[in-house]
Short mmCIF file of C-alpha atoms in Angstrom, two decimals:
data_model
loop_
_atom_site.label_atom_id
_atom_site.label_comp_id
_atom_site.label_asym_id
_atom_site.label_seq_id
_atom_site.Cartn_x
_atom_site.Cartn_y
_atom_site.Cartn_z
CA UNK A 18 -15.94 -115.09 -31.18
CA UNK A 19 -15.38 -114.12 -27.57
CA UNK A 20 -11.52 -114.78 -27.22
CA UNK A 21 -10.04 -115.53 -23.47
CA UNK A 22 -6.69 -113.96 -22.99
CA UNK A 23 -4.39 -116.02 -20.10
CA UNK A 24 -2.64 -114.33 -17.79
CA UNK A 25 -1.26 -115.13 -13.97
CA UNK A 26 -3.14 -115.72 -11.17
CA UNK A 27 -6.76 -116.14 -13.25
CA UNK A 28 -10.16 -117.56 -12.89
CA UNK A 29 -12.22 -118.25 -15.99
CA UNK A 30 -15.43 -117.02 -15.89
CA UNK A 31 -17.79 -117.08 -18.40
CA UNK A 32 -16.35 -115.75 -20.98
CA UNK A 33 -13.74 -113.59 -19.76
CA UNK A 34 -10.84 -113.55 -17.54
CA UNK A 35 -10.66 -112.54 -14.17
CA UNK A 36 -7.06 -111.59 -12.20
CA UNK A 37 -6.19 -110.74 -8.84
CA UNK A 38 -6.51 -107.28 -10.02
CA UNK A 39 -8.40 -107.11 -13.08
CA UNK A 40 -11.02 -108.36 -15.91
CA UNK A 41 -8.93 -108.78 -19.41
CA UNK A 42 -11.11 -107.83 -21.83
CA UNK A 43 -9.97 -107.45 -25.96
CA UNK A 44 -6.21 -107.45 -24.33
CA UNK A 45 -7.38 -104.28 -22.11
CA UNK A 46 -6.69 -104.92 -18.26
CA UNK A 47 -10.34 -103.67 -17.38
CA UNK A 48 -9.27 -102.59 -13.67
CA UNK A 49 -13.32 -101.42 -12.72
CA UNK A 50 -15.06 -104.15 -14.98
CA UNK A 51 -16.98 -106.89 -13.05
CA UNK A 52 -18.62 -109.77 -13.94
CA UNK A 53 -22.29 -109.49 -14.41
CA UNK A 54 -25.34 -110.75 -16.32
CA UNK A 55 -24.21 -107.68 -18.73
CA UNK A 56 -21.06 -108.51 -18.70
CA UNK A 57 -21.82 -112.47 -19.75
CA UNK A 58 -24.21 -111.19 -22.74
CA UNK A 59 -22.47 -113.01 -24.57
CA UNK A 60 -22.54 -116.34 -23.39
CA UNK A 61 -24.43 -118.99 -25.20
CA UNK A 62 -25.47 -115.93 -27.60
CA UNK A 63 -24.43 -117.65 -30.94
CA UNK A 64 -23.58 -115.28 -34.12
CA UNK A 65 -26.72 -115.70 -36.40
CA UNK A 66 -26.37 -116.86 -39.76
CA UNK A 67 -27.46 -113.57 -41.30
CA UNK A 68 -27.62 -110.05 -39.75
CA UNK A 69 -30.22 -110.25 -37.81
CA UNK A 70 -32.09 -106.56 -38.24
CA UNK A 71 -34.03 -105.41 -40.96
CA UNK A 72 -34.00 -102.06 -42.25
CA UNK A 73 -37.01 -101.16 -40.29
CA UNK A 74 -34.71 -101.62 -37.11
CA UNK A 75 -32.43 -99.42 -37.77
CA UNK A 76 -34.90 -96.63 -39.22
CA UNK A 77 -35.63 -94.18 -36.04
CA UNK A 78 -39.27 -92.81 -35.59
CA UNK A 79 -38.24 -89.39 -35.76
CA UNK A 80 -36.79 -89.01 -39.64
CA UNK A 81 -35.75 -85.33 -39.06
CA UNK A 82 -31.60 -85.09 -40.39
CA UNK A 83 -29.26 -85.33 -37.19
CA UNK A 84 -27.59 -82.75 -38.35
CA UNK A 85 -30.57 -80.57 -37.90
CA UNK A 86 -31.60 -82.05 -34.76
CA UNK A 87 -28.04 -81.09 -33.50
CA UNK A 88 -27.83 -77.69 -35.61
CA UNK A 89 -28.05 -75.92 -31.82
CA UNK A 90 -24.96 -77.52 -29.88
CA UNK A 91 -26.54 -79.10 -26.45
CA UNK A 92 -23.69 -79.04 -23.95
CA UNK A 93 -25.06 -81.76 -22.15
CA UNK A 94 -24.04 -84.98 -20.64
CA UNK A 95 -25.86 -87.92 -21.73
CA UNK A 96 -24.43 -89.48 -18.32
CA UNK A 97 -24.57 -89.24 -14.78
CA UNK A 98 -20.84 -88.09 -13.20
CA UNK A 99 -20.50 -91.49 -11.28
CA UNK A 100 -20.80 -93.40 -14.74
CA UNK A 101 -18.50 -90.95 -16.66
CA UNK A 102 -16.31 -91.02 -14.11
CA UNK A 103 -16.06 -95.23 -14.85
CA UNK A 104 -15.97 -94.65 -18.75
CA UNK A 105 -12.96 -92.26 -18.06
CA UNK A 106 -11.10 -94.99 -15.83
CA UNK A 107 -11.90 -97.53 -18.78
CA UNK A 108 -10.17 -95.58 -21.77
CA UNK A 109 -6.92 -94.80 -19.30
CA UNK A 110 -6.98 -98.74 -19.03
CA UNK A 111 -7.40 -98.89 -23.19
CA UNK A 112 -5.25 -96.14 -24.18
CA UNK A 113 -2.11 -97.46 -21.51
CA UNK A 114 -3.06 -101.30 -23.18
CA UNK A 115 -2.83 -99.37 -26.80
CA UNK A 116 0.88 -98.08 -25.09
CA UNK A 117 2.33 -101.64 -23.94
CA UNK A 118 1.10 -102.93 -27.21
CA UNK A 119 4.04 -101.34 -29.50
CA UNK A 120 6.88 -102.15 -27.34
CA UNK A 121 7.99 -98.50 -27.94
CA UNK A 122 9.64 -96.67 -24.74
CA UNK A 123 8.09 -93.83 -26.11
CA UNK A 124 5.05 -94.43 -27.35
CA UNK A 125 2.69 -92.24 -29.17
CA UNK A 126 -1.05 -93.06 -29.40
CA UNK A 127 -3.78 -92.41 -32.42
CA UNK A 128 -7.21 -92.06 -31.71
CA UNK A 129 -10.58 -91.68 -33.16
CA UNK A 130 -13.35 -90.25 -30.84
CA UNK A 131 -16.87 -90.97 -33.37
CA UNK A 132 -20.02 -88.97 -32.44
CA UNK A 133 -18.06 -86.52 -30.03
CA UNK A 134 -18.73 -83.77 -28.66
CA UNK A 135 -17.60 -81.39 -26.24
CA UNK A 136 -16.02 -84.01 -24.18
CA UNK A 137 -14.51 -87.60 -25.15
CA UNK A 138 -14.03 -88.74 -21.88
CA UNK A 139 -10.77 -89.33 -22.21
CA UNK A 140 -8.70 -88.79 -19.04
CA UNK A 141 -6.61 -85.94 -19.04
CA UNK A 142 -3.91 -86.98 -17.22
CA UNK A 143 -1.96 -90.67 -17.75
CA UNK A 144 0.17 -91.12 -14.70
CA UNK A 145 3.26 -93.45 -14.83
CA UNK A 146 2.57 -96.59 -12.56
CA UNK A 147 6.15 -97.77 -12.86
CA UNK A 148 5.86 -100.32 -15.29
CA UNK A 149 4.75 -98.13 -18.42
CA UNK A 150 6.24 -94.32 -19.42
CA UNK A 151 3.29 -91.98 -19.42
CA UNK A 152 0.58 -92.31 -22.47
CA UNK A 153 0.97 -89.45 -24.91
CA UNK A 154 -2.12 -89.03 -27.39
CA UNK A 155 0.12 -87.74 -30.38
CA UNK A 156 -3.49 -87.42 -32.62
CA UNK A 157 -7.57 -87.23 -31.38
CA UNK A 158 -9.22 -86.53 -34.22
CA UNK A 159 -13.25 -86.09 -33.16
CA UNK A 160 -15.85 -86.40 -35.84
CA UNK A 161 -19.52 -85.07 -34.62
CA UNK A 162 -22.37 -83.12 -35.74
CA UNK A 163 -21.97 -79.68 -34.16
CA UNK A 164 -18.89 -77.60 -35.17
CA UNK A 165 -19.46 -75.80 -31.59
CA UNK A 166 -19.00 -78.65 -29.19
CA UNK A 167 -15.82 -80.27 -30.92
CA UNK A 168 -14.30 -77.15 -31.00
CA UNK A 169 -14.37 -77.48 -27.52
CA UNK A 170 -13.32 -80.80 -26.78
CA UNK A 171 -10.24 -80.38 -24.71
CA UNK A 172 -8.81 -83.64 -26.07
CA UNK A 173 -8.98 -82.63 -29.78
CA UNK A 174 -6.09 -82.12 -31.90
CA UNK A 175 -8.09 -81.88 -35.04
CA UNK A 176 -11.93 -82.19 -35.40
CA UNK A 177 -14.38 -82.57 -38.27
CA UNK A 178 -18.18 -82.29 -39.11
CA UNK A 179 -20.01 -85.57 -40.83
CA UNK A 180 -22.93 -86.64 -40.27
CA UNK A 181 -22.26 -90.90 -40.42
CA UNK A 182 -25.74 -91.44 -41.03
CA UNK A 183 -25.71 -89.90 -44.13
CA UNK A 184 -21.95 -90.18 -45.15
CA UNK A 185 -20.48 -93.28 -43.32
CA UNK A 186 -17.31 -92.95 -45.30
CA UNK A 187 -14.63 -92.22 -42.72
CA UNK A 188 -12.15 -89.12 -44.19
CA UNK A 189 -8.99 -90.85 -43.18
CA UNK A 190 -6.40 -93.30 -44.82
CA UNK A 191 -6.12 -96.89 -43.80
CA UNK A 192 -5.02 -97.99 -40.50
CA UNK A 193 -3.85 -94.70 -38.79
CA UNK A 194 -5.24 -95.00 -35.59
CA UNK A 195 -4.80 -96.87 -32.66
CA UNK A 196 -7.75 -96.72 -30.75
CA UNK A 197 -11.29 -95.90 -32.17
CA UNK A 198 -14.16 -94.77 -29.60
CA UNK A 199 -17.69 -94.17 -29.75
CA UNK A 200 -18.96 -92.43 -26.09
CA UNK A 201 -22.85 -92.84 -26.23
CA UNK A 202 -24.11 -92.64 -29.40
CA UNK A 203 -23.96 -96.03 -31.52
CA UNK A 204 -27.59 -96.28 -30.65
CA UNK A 205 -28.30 -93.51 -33.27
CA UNK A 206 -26.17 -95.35 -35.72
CA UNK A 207 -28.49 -96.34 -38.85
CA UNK A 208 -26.38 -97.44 -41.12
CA UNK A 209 -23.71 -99.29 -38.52
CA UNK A 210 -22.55 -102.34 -40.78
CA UNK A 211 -20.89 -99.28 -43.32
CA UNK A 212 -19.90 -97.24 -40.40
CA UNK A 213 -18.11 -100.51 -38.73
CA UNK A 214 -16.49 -101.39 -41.87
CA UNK A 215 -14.81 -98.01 -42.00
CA UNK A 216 -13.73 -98.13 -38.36
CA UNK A 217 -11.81 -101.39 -39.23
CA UNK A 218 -10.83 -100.05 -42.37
CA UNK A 219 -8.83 -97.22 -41.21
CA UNK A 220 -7.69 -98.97 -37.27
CA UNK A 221 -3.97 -100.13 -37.54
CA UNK A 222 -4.15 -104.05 -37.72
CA UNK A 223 -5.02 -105.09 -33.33
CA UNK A 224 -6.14 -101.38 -33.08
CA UNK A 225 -9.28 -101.12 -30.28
CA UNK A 226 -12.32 -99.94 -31.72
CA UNK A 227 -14.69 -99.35 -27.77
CA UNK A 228 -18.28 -98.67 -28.06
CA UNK A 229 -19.60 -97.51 -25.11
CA UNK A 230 -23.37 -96.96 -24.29
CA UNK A 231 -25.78 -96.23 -20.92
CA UNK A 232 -29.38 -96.19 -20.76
CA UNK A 233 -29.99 -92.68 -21.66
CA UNK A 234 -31.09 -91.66 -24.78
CA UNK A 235 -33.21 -89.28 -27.62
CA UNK A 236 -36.27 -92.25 -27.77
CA UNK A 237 -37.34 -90.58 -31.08
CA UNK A 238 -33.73 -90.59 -32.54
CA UNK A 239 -32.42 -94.18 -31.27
CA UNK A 240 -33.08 -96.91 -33.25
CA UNK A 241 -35.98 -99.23 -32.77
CA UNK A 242 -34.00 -102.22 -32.29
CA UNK A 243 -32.52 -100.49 -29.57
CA UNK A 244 -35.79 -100.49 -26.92
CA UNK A 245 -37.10 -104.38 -27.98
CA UNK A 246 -35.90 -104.85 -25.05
CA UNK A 247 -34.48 -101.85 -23.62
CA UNK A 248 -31.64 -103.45 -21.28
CA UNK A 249 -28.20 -103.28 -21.22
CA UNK A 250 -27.63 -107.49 -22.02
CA UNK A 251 -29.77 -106.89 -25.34
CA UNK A 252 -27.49 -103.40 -26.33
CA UNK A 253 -24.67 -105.51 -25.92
CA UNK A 254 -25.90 -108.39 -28.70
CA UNK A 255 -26.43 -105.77 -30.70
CA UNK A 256 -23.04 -104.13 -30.63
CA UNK A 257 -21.60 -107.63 -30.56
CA UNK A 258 -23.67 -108.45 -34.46
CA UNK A 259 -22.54 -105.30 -35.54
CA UNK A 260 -18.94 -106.25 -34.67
CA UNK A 261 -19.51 -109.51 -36.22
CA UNK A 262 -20.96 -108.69 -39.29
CA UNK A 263 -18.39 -106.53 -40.72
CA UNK A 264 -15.09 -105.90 -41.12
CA UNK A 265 -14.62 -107.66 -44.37
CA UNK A 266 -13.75 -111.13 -44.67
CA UNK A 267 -10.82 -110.95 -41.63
CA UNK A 268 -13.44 -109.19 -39.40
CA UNK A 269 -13.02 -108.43 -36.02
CA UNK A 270 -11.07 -110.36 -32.79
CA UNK A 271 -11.70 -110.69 -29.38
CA UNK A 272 -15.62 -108.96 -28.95
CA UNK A 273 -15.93 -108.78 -25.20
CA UNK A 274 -18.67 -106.69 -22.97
CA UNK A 275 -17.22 -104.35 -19.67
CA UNK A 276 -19.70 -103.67 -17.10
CA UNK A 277 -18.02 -100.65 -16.10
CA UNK A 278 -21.25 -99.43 -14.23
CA UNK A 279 -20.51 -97.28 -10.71
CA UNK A 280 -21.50 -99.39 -7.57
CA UNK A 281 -24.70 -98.60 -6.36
CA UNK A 282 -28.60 -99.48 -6.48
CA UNK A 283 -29.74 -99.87 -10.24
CA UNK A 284 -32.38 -97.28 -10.76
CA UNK A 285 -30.12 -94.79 -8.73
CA UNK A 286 -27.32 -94.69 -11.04
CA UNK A 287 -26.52 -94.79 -14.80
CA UNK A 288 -24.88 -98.10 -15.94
CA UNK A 289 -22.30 -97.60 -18.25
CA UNK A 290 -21.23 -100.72 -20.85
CA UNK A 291 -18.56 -101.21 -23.63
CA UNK A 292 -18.71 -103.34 -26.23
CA UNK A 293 -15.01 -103.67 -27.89
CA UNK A 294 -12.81 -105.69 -30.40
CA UNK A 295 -9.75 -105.81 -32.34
CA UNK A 296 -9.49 -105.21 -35.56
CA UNK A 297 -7.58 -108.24 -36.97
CA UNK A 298 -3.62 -108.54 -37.06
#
């Protein structure tokens, strides 16, 4: 379900909260979310009895192996700089959330960047605001297709090749990591039930697993599902049922939406949309 966190000086509004400075979103203090007809996807969007996609859905028209497809690496960004620019501001708002949540003075933060590439989008720089010590990302393991492009992903400490569409099974232990992200790319996922089960299967219990998406992408590698219709409210469901339909039987807490899109015209910028929950506690 879509859980409402309380905190001072809030407004309730459609399914999440709004402060005097913020949106609270999956316990993240969401300082550049807004509320918006993405952002309230959710509302009156019950959880279906049964997943609601056939195989079909997830089968993309072009059948060629990612890992071919991305044999070459691209070096591209798959969003405009205004919109990466608000993904960016988003994970400094979940990694310094991941900080507070430990209580440690010193805290030490595990993440999980799926489908990377040369980038993560993680800021590079965490600057004190006075109430928290700086965030220091003691792990970033990235897991992608092209050996080239992780290897220079400035946020890396370790990296790895797999493609999840053909081996979903994550190559870590249960619940090391903090925070899990996904920058752009769980419209390609085709088999996301097994790849969501492994995300909660190796997040510490209240870990952050963020799926972010824009409306960009290879139309002959995304899955069908993905363009009846193509619009952000409809991405969001979809995230949403694949949050809800796995995880095992304690499953996932908290699934919110973040319009994180730039201000500006739509049409003349990218929008830019996460889809998170908690794993459990």
């Amino acid at each position: 379900m879509l859980a409402l966190l309380l905190s001072p000086l809030l407004l309730v509004v459609a399914g999440c909260v709004v402060t005097s400075e913020a949106l609270v979103l999956s316990g993240v203090d969401v300082r550049n979310a807004k509320v918006s007809p993405i952002s309230r996807a959710l509302d009156d969007f019950p959880r279906p009895d049964a997943f609601p996609y056939a195989a079909a859905d997830l089968q993309p028209l072009d059948p060629l192996d990612d890992g071919v497809f991305y044999f070459w690496p691209k070096l591209a960004h798959h969003a405009g700089a205004e919109a990466r620019a608000e993904l960016q501001e988003y994970y400094r708002c979940a990694l310094r959330a991941a900080c507070a949540d430990g209580g440690d003075p010193d805290p030490k933060i595990s993440c999980l960047d799926l489908c990377s590439s040369f980038t993560s989008h993680y800021p590079r720089v965490y600057p004190s605001d006075g109430q928290l010590n700086d965030v220091v990302l003691d792990r970033v393991a990235v897991l992608g297709l092209n050996a080239a492009e992780l290897l220079l992903n400035p946020s890396k400490t370790e990296w790895r090749v797999q493609n999840l569409n053909t081996n979903p099974k994550l190559p870590y232990g249960d619940a090391e990591f903090d925070v899990i992200t996904n920058s752009l790319s769980v419209d390609y996922l085709t088999r996301p039930l097994d790849v969501f089960d492994e995300m909660h299967r190796v997040l510490k219990p209240g870990g952050l697993a963020a799926m972010a998406f824009t409306n960009r992408c290879f139309p002959t590698k995304v899955v069908p599902i993905w363009t009846r219709p193509f619009s952000e409210e409809h991405h969001a469901r979809i995230v949403a049922n694949y949050f809800r339909f796995s995880g095992g039987p304690a499953g996932w807490d908290d699934i919110s939406v973040a319009d994180v899109s730039p201000s500006g015209w739509a049409g003349l910028r990218d929008p830019m949309v996460v889809v998170a929950a908690r794993k459990s506690s």
